[in-house]
Tab-separated table of C-alpha atoms in Angstrom:
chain	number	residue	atom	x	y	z
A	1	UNK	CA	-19.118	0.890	-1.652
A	2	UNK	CA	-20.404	-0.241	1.577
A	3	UNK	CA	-19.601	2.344	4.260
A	4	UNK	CA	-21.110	1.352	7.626
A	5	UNK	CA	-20.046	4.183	11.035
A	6	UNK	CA	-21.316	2.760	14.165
A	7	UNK	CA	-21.460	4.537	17.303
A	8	UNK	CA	-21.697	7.966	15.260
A	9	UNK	CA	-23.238	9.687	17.740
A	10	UNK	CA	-20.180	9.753	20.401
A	11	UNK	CA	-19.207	12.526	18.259
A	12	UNK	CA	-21.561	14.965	17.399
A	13	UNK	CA	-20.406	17.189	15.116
A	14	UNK	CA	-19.996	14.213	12.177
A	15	UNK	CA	-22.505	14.983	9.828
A	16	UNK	CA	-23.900	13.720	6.345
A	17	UNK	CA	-21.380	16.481	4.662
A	18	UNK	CA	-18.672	15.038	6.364
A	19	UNK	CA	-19.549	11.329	5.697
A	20	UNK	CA	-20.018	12.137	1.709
A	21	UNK	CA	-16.398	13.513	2.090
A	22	UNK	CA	-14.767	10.440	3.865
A	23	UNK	CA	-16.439	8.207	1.427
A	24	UNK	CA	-14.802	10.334	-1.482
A	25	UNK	CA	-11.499	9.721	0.323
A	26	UNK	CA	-11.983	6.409	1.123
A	27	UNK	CA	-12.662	5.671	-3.009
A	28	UNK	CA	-9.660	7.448	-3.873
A	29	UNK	CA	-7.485	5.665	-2.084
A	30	UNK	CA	-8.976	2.272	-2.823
A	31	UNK	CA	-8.237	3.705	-6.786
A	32	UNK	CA	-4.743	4.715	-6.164
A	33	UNK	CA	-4.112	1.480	-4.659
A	34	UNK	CA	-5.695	-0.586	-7.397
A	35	UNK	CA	-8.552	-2.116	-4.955
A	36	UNK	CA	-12.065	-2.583	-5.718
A	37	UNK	CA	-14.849	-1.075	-3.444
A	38	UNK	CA	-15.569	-3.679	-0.553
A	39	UNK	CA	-17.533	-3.305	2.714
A	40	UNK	CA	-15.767	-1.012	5.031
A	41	UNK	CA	-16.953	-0.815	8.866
A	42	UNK	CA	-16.165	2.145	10.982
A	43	UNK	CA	-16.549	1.452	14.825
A	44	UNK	CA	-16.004	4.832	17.401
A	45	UNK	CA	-15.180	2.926	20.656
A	46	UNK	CA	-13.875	4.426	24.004
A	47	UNK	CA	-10.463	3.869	25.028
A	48	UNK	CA	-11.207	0.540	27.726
A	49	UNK	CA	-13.332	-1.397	24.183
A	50	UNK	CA	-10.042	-0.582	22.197
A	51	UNK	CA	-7.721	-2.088	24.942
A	52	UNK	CA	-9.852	-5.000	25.141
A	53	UNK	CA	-9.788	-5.688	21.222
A	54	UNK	CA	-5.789	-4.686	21.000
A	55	UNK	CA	-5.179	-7.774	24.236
A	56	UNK	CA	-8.154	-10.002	22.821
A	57	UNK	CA	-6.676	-10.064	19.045
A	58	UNK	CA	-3.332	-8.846	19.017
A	59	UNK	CA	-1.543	-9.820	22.341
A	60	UNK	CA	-1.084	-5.647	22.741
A	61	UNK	CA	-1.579	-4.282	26.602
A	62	UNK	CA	-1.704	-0.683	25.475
A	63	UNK	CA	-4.096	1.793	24.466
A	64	UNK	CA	-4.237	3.051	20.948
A	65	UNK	CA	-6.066	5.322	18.598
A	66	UNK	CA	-7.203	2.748	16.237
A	67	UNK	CA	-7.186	-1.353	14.952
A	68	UNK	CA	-7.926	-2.539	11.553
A	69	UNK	CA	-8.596	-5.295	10.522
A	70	UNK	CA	-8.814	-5.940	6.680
A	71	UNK	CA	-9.517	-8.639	3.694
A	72	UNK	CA	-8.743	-8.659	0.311
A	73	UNK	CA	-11.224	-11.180	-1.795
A	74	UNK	CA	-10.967	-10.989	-5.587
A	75	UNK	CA	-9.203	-7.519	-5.169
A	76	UNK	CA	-12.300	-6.266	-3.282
A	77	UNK	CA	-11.045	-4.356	0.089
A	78	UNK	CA	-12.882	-5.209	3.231
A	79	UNK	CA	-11.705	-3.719	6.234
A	80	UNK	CA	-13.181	-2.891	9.924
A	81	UNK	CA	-11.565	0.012	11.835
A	82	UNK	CA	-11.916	0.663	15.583
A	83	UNK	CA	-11.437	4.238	16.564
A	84	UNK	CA	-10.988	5.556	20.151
A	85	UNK	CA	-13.106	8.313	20.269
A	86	UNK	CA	-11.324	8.874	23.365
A	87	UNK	CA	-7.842	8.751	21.927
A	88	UNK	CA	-9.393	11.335	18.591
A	89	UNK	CA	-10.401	13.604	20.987
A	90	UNK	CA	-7.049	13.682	22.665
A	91	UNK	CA	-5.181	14.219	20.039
A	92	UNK	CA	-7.351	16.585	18.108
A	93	UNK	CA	-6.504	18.872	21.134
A	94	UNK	CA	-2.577	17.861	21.016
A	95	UNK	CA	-2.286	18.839	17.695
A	96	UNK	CA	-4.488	21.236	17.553
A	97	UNK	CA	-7.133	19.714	14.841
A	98	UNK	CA	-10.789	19.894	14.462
A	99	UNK	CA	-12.703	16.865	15.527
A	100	UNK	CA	-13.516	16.647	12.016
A	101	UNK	CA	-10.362	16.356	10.758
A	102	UNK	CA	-8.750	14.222	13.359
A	103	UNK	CA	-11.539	11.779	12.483
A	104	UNK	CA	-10.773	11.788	8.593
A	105	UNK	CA	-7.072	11.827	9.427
A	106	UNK	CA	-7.535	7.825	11.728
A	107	UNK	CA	-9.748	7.072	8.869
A	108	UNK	CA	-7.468	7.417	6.463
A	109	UNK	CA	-4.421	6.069	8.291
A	110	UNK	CA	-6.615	2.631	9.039
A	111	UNK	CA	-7.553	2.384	5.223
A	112	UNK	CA	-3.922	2.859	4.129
A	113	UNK	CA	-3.197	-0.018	6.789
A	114	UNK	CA	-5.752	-1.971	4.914
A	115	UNK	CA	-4.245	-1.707	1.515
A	116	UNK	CA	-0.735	-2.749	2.726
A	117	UNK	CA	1.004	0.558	4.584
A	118	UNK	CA	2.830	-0.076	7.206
A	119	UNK	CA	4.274	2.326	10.070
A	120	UNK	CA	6.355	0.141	11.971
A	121	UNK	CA	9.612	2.156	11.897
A	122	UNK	CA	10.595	6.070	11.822
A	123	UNK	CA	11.179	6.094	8.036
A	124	UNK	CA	7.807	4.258	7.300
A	125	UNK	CA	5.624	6.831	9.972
A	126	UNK	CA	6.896	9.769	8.177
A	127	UNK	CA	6.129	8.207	5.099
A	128	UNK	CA	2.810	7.257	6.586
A	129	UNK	CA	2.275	11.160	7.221
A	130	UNK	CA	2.847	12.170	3.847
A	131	UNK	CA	0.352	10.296	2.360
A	132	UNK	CA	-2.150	10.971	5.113
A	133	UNK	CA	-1.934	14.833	4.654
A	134	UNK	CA	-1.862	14.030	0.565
A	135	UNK	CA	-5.871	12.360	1.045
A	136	UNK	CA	-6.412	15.031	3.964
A	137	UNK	CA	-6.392	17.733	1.594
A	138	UNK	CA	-9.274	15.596	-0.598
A	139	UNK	CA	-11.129	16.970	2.772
């Protein structure tokens, strides 16, 4: 699998330990979910890039912690997420999580977007939840 982080450096305590750990979450779900390894992107933006992408391709005026956008081809999973490092750091502090595991928690939430989870309603977020803290404790 193609794992690609740009913009790495806005956080700086991300590090190659961290990245081997992602990329074993990343496979796992793309195995539970029946997809083949693809290319997947992951783009740390601030919180005025995210805005911009969330007007520019999805008619949204808000801020938000992340976008994905995904393709299947030939049951190979490609997906792009934009993170707000801006947003991470926010709620890391909320919720009282490490930067490193905020991080790997908006990872995971964008890849389970990507193979078909949705979180549109109460009953879908909590489901959502569940199955981020199931891969979270891969980490």
């Amino acid at each position: 699998m193609a794992l690609i982080f740009n913009n790495l450096n806005a956080i700086k305590s991300l590090n190659t330990n961290f990245l081997n750990k992602i990329k074993k979450i990343i496979k796992q779900i793309l195995n539970d979910y029946e997809f083949k390894e693809g290319k997947i992107i992951i783009n740390l933006v601030n919180d005025n890039e995210l805005l911009q992408i969330n007007k520019n391709f999805l008619n949204h005026d808000y801020y938000t912690d992340i976008i994905v956008f995904n393709e299947i081809k030939n049951n190979y999973l490609f997906a792009e997420l934009y993170i707000s490092y801006d947003r991470l750091i926010e709620n890391a502090n909320k919720y009282n999580q490490s930067i490193e595991n905020e991080t790997a928690r908006l990872i995971i939430h964008g890849i389970l977007h990507s193979c078909g989870e949705d979180d549109n309603d109460e009953k879908s977020k909590q489901s959502m939840t569940i199955k981020e803290n199931y891969y979270l404790n891969f980490y």
